[in-house]
XYZ file of C-alpha atoms in Angstrom:
448
model
C 4.260 113.188 84.482
C 2.523 116.603 84.306
C -0.735 115.389 82.718
C -0.993 112.495 85.453
C -0.243 115.209 88.097
C -3.104 117.301 86.724
C -5.416 114.321 86.686
C -4.532 113.273 90.181
C -5.004 116.914 91.474
C -8.327 117.233 89.720
C -9.624 113.848 91.019
C -8.637 114.715 94.531
C -9.860 118.278 94.269
C -13.618 116.923 94.130
C -13.329 116.276 97.798
C -11.582 119.552 98.178
C -14.325 121.532 96.475
C -17.046 119.689 98.461
C -15.301 120.504 101.724
C -14.792 124.194 100.868
C -18.373 124.793 99.593
C -19.860 122.759 102.625
C -17.698 124.909 105.050
C -19.203 127.948 103.634
C -22.631 126.833 104.676
C -21.849 126.095 108.383
C -19.395 124.287 110.618
C -22.015 121.413 111.037
C -22.259 121.025 107.221
C -18.411 120.981 106.980
C -18.227 118.392 109.735
C -20.974 116.138 108.209
C -19.279 116.161 104.636
C -15.912 115.486 106.469
C -17.240 112.415 107.979
C -18.934 111.409 104.850
C -15.682 111.784 102.918
C -14.077 109.689 105.728
C -16.387 106.738 104.706
C -16.217 107.446 100.988
C -12.518 107.963 100.332
C -11.110 104.618 101.700
C -13.611 102.654 99.449
C -12.511 104.802 96.478
C -8.934 104.189 96.976
C -9.560 100.465 97.745
C -11.363 100.093 94.460
C -9.050 102.248 92.434
C -5.899 100.460 93.935
C -7.356 97.012 92.911
C -7.978 98.300 89.377
C -4.435 99.871 89.229
C -3.352 96.383 88.329
C -4.712 97.250 84.902
C -1.845 99.765 84.546
C 0.900 97.331 85.435
C -0.460 94.528 83.285
C -1.164 96.803 80.134
C 2.276 98.550 80.652
C 3.970 95.176 80.740
C 2.178 94.064 77.610
C 2.893 97.335 75.767
C 6.603 97.190 76.721
C 7.042 93.484 75.869
C 6.440 94.337 72.209
C 10.134 94.672 71.886
C 10.487 90.839 72.498
C 6.867 89.590 71.351
C 4.858 91.504 68.715
C 1.712 89.599 69.772
C 1.797 90.986 73.259
C -0.170 94.059 72.267
C -3.101 91.842 71.464
C -3.470 91.010 75.166
C -4.206 94.644 76.011
C -7.828 94.712 74.823
C -8.669 91.440 76.691
C -6.978 92.727 79.889
C -8.941 95.945 79.750
C -12.311 94.223 79.171
C -11.840 91.744 82.056
C -10.839 94.722 84.319
C -14.179 96.370 83.298
C -15.948 93.354 84.404
C -14.222 93.552 87.734
C -14.960 97.224 87.854
C -18.648 96.482 87.463
C -18.741 94.239 90.509
C -16.544 96.577 92.591
C -18.572 99.718 91.687
C -21.868 98.006 92.766
C -20.273 96.748 95.922
C -18.951 100.119 96.873
C -22.408 101.676 96.240
C -24.073 99.089 98.563
C -21.385 99.481 101.297
C -21.775 103.307 101.208
C -25.593 103.062 101.598
C -25.159 100.748 104.585
C -22.437 102.667 106.278
C -24.829 104.800 108.335
C -25.463 101.629 110.342
C -21.991 102.376 111.995
C -22.715 105.845 113.259
C -24.143 104.919 116.566
C -21.350 102.236 117.429
C -18.708 104.826 116.391
C -20.289 107.502 118.721
C -20.639 109.919 115.838
C -22.581 113.002 117.330
C -26.333 112.507 116.679
C -26.797 116.060 115.086
C -24.510 115.023 112.262
C -26.353 111.874 111.437
C -28.866 113.019 108.959
C -26.647 115.265 106.888
C -23.909 112.688 106.766
C -26.399 109.882 105.817
C -27.720 112.059 102.806
C -24.301 112.868 101.692
C -23.344 109.211 101.514
C -26.580 108.234 99.885
C -26.070 110.778 97.139
C -22.333 110.077 96.434
C -22.863 106.291 96.614
C -24.540 106.375 93.135
C -21.440 107.586 91.475
C -19.385 104.459 92.670
C -19.880 102.384 89.519
C -18.917 105.415 87.321
C -15.699 105.933 89.290
C -14.800 102.209 88.970
C -15.319 102.216 85.248
C -13.600 105.518 84.756
C -10.493 104.359 86.690
C -10.219 101.255 84.655
C -10.302 103.227 81.503
C -7.897 105.765 82.889
C -5.355 103.138 83.826
C -5.622 101.612 80.346
C -4.993 104.954 78.374
C -2.257 106.090 80.884
C -0.416 102.670 80.623
C -0.372 103.345 76.867
C 1.463 106.685 77.458
C -1.640 108.762 76.607
C -2.777 110.464 79.783
C -3.934 113.635 78.257
C -7.510 112.856 77.472
C -8.245 111.748 81.083
C -6.527 115.001 82.272
C -8.726 117.230 80.187
C -12.010 115.316 81.108
C -11.066 115.335 84.848
C -10.422 119.160 84.857
C -13.597 119.936 82.971
C -15.407 117.724 85.425
C -13.913 119.617 88.254
C -14.966 122.852 86.899
C -18.573 121.695 86.482
C -18.608 120.440 89.975
C -18.679 124.000 91.405
C -21.958 125.154 89.755
C -23.453 121.582 90.236
C -22.612 121.658 94.062
C -24.214 125.130 94.260
C -27.461 124.003 92.782
C -27.769 121.044 95.104
C -26.517 123.032 98.305
C -28.814 126.095 97.863
C -31.594 124.590 95.608
C -32.342 125.506 92.089
C -35.354 125.610 89.611
C -35.411 124.846 86.038
C -38.766 125.083 84.568
C -40.882 122.525 86.307
C -37.725 120.691 87.706
C -36.949 121.736 91.246
C -33.774 120.818 92.997
C -34.229 121.142 96.837
C -31.709 122.890 99.034
C -29.858 120.045 100.607
C -27.013 122.015 102.406
C -23.501 120.493 102.428
C -25.100 116.993 101.800
C -25.966 118.205 98.346
C -22.321 117.840 97.353
C -22.706 114.038 97.402
C -25.446 114.133 94.678
C -23.567 116.710 92.518
C -20.341 114.625 92.623
C -22.093 111.446 91.588
C -23.746 113.203 88.620
C -20.424 114.675 87.417
C -18.751 111.192 87.724
C -21.148 109.665 85.300
C -20.812 112.561 82.800
C -17.033 111.985 82.959
C -17.353 108.359 82.238
C -19.715 108.883 79.236
C -17.330 111.608 77.764
C -14.285 109.269 78.063
C -16.191 106.264 76.563
C -17.185 108.298 73.634
C -13.577 109.600 73.138
C -12.090 106.212 73.230
C -14.500 105.025 70.695
C -13.780 107.638 68.257
C -10.201 108.849 68.788
C -7.780 107.698 66.027
C -4.956 106.572 68.468
C -7.177 103.976 70.026
C -8.459 102.432 66.943
C -5.756 99.705 66.583
C -6.543 98.358 69.989
C -10.307 98.907 69.938
C -11.110 97.793 73.555
C -14.713 98.737 73.142
C -15.395 97.123 69.797
C -15.785 93.507 70.908
C -17.560 91.775 73.727
C -15.817 89.207 75.940
C -17.404 86.926 78.399
C -15.828 87.123 81.861
C -12.502 85.313 81.865
C -12.181 84.306 85.510
C -8.665 83.251 85.108
C -7.514 86.678 83.928
C -9.865 88.427 86.519
C -8.213 86.405 89.105
C -4.823 87.552 87.988
C -6.016 91.147 88.072
C -7.255 90.574 91.630
C -4.070 88.769 92.741
C -1.918 91.636 91.512
C -4.434 94.579 92.352
C -5.923 93.381 95.682
C -2.655 93.923 97.638
C -2.306 97.363 95.899
C -5.867 98.272 96.833
C -5.323 97.022 100.343
C -2.092 98.856 100.806
C -3.586 102.125 99.850
C -6.724 101.423 101.846
C -4.592 100.900 105.024
C -3.098 104.307 104.567
C -6.145 106.253 103.617
C -8.359 104.555 106.114
C -6.110 105.538 108.865
C -6.465 109.167 107.996
C -10.253 108.594 107.604
C -10.567 106.765 110.987
C -8.946 109.718 112.590
C -11.893 111.858 111.802
C -14.220 109.262 113.332
C -11.900 108.672 116.417
C -11.731 112.450 117.032
C -15.500 113.071 116.431
C -16.348 112.901 120.177
C -14.156 115.939 120.629
C -16.615 118.155 118.763
C -17.222 119.791 115.417
C -14.302 122.119 115.644
C -11.786 119.213 115.871
C -13.511 117.281 113.080
C -13.563 120.313 110.906
C -9.969 121.269 111.563
C -8.747 117.671 110.920
C -10.621 117.708 107.653
C -9.191 120.984 106.581
C -5.752 119.876 107.263
C -6.309 116.399 105.663
C -7.943 118.034 102.507
C -5.032 120.386 102.056
C -2.395 117.798 102.430
C -4.329 115.427 100.159
C -3.748 117.972 97.343
C -0.104 118.109 98.102
C 0.003 114.363 98.232
C -1.120 114.156 94.607
C 2.373 115.382 93.574
C 4.296 112.428 94.738
C 1.313 110.054 93.911
C 1.550 111.365 90.298
C 5.299 110.659 90.255
C 4.598 107.330 91.617
C 2.042 106.546 88.868
C 4.388 107.698 86.218
C 7.146 105.402 87.783
C 4.654 102.473 87.884
C 4.031 102.831 84.135
C 7.717 103.135 83.081
C 8.704 100.426 85.550
C 6.088 98.163 84.141
C 7.289 98.768 80.551
C 10.866 98.114 81.627
C 9.708 94.956 83.347
C 8.056 93.854 80.148
C 11.370 94.483 78.315
C 13.325 92.755 80.948
C 15.699 95.725 81.503
C 16.931 95.634 85.191
C 19.404 98.302 84.528
C 16.750 100.865 83.360
C 14.644 99.847 86.281
C 17.378 100.754 88.727
C 17.995 104.022 87.000
C 14.321 104.836 87.113
C 14.209 104.038 90.833
C 17.097 106.603 91.551
C 15.501 109.311 89.468
C 12.207 108.770 91.031
C 13.392 108.981 94.674
C 15.658 112.130 93.904
C 12.735 113.872 92.169
C 10.362 112.847 94.845
C 12.506 114.275 97.648
C 12.991 117.569 95.706
C 9.309 117.942 95.308
C 8.720 117.085 99.040
C 11.006 119.794 100.083
C 9.119 122.345 97.984
C 5.814 121.084 99.608
C 7.393 121.730 103.114
C 8.421 125.101 102.234
C 4.817 125.840 100.913
C 3.076 124.590 104.110
C 5.485 126.493 106.438
C 4.823 129.736 104.519
C 1.106 129.517 103.617
C -0.474 127.414 106.287
C -2.637 130.126 107.844
C -3.739 131.326 104.341
C -4.621 127.699 103.431
C -6.871 127.147 106.469
C -8.548 130.525 105.792
C -9.864 129.171 102.456
C -11.720 126.329 103.913
C -13.403 127.966 106.975
C -14.284 131.336 108.440
C -14.285 129.888 111.959
C -11.103 131.135 113.699
C -10.917 128.164 116.041
C -10.991 125.676 113.023
C -8.273 127.869 111.276
C -5.894 127.767 114.245
C -6.140 124.145 114.970
C -5.875 123.247 111.332
C -2.811 125.372 110.945
C -1.166 123.456 113.831
C -2.139 120.088 112.319
C -0.461 121.238 108.948
C 2.882 121.463 110.849
C 2.762 117.746 111.411
C 1.830 117.338 107.663
C 4.997 119.414 106.837
C 7.092 117.075 108.978
C 6.108 113.959 107.066
C 6.243 115.180 103.432
C 9.674 113.745 102.876
C 9.061 110.180 104.289
C 5.542 110.111 102.507
C 7.225 111.012 99.211
C 9.666 108.118 99.608
C 7.121 105.548 100.567
C 4.696 106.380 97.844
C 7.437 106.480 95.123
C 8.863 103.217 96.364
C 5.458 101.689 96.301
C 5.046 102.850 92.765
C 8.357 101.188 91.728
C 7.221 97.910 93.403
C 3.834 98.006 91.619
C 5.627 98.232 88.291
C 7.684 95.138 89.282
C 4.479 93.366 90.135
C 5.747 93.033 93.669
C 2.559 93.990 95.686
C 2.002 91.391 98.444
C 4.835 92.105 100.707
C 4.303 95.891 100.467
C 0.613 95.272 101.626
C 1.769 93.571 104.796
C 4.341 96.507 105.222
C 1.717 99.100 105.219
C -0.613 97.058 107.485
C 2.102 96.905 110.093
C 3.284 100.550 109.724
C -0.102 102.077 109.769
C -2.367 99.949 111.972
C 0.294 98.208 114.260
C 2.417 101.278 114.808
C 0.639 104.549 113.724
C -2.959 103.822 114.930
C -2.070 102.580 118.535
C 0.472 105.449 118.955
C -2.119 108.053 117.707
C -4.902 106.518 119.963
C -2.673 106.590 123.056
C -1.623 110.201 122.411
C -4.900 111.568 121.469
C -7.246 109.760 123.981
C -5.055 108.617 126.761
C -2.665 111.484 127.051
C -5.359 113.930 125.918
C -3.334 115.524 123.130
C -6.330 115.404 120.863
C -5.886 115.790 117.065
C -2.064 116.757 117.461
C -1.516 113.365 119.184
C -3.073 111.361 116.454
C -1.245 113.249 113.696
C 2.039 112.632 115.513
C 1.077 108.884 115.300
C 0.680 109.335 111.454
C 4.176 110.739 111.282
C 5.636 107.725 113.102
C 3.761 105.308 110.732
C 4.753 106.941 107.577
C 8.358 106.957 108.714
C 8.315 103.164 109.490
C 6.451 102.429 106.080
C 8.992 104.458 104.035
C 12.008 102.491 105.612
C 10.608 99.065 105.225
C 9.438 99.676 101.645
C 12.973 101.062 100.614
C 14.377 97.902 102.041
C 11.844 95.606 100.060
C 12.631 97.572 96.826
C 16.320 96.729 97.129
C 15.469 93.057 97.736
C 13.209 93.010 94.742
C 15.850 94.767 92.442
C 18.239 92.070 93.155
C 15.652 89.229 92.617
C 14.808 90.629 89.189
C 18.448 91.146 88.279
C 18.958 87.461 88.917
C 15.855 86.666 87.061
C 16.697 88.619 83.997
C 20.342 87.204 84.209
C 22.035 90.671 84.429
C 25.815 90.259 84.817
C 27.834 92.309 87.309
C 24.635 93.959 88.699
C 25.485 96.542 91.398
C 23.446 99.027 93.382
């Protein structure tokens, strides 16, 4: 789990670094990058979620070797078809980001933020294809139980983001090449360049490293197999949509709150960015659970799947309690890292109290979702998240923040309610799926 955790933290920290460095320029730059990230992140998680089907399918084929020695031969084909899908999704994501400024006026985003946010989105959009390809290859290598290469590349990429951001924010000249000072919006261009460098590095490693030579996913060319691509989409689309529903809710919050001013937007982004880093802990656990659950699913071992569910939920709860303690003790120190503005710090620290309150239920819902993905049960969880986040959390947040004038605090209370509903319903669904698989695998005397 540790390498996966480090990878998740590094990936999420790209947005963290962008936010911190933009916040050091001005509150307006921080607000612009915050809004840009609010458009970018939901697309990233939607595309990554769809491609996560690669993890479940490769893990199943890898685990099925115990019954079928030929199952491992399906791994290269699955991965190559996932790369075809990544190609389409990456280009689509790039186009959508470049068109997203058309929504600025209908969403009542303050006019002074338009140009900086548009420039940030334009720059970061060129990294979307690289992110899609990188995610696919990452899912492949993690499903084989080899997450370390991706971890190292992600950490190095994160480190390089700092000087790259600096060059695009403040401008830099190398000989005859001049990089203009773009302010906070320059973070978008820097992030896109780093994503392409990470992809090239991972491709070179997978082509040369000895552990991957037996499977050799990059040594042959396959035309698109639309039946297999359809299977990946059928399994992955609900995963992507479920993750999108949750991430989009947090991102829409920034847009809904934007008429309340730069301070509110910035404080929301500070709290969101900090909690996103903490969310990487249960998300990493969920990814590890998905991989192991997929392998046990391939082995048709319902008893091991049940044991894994118990361990995952207990460990997730323990980690959530640690996160709650961390927020309670260090929330003011956390906000001071992001912004020098005292009003932003105070409001963000208040929002972090709501984040502290939902850590436990958030860990339950994400770990349970990881179990269900490993079982290839993704459609019902998608509808559960739609209901919890957009039928429950969103209306409650809107009413409290805009009708009763509780502002950002009201919307974050709505998030707490939605996450609680999601965790409860997903736990019930997990129990149903466990019983269904026990019957399917003909497990005698199966008990909870």
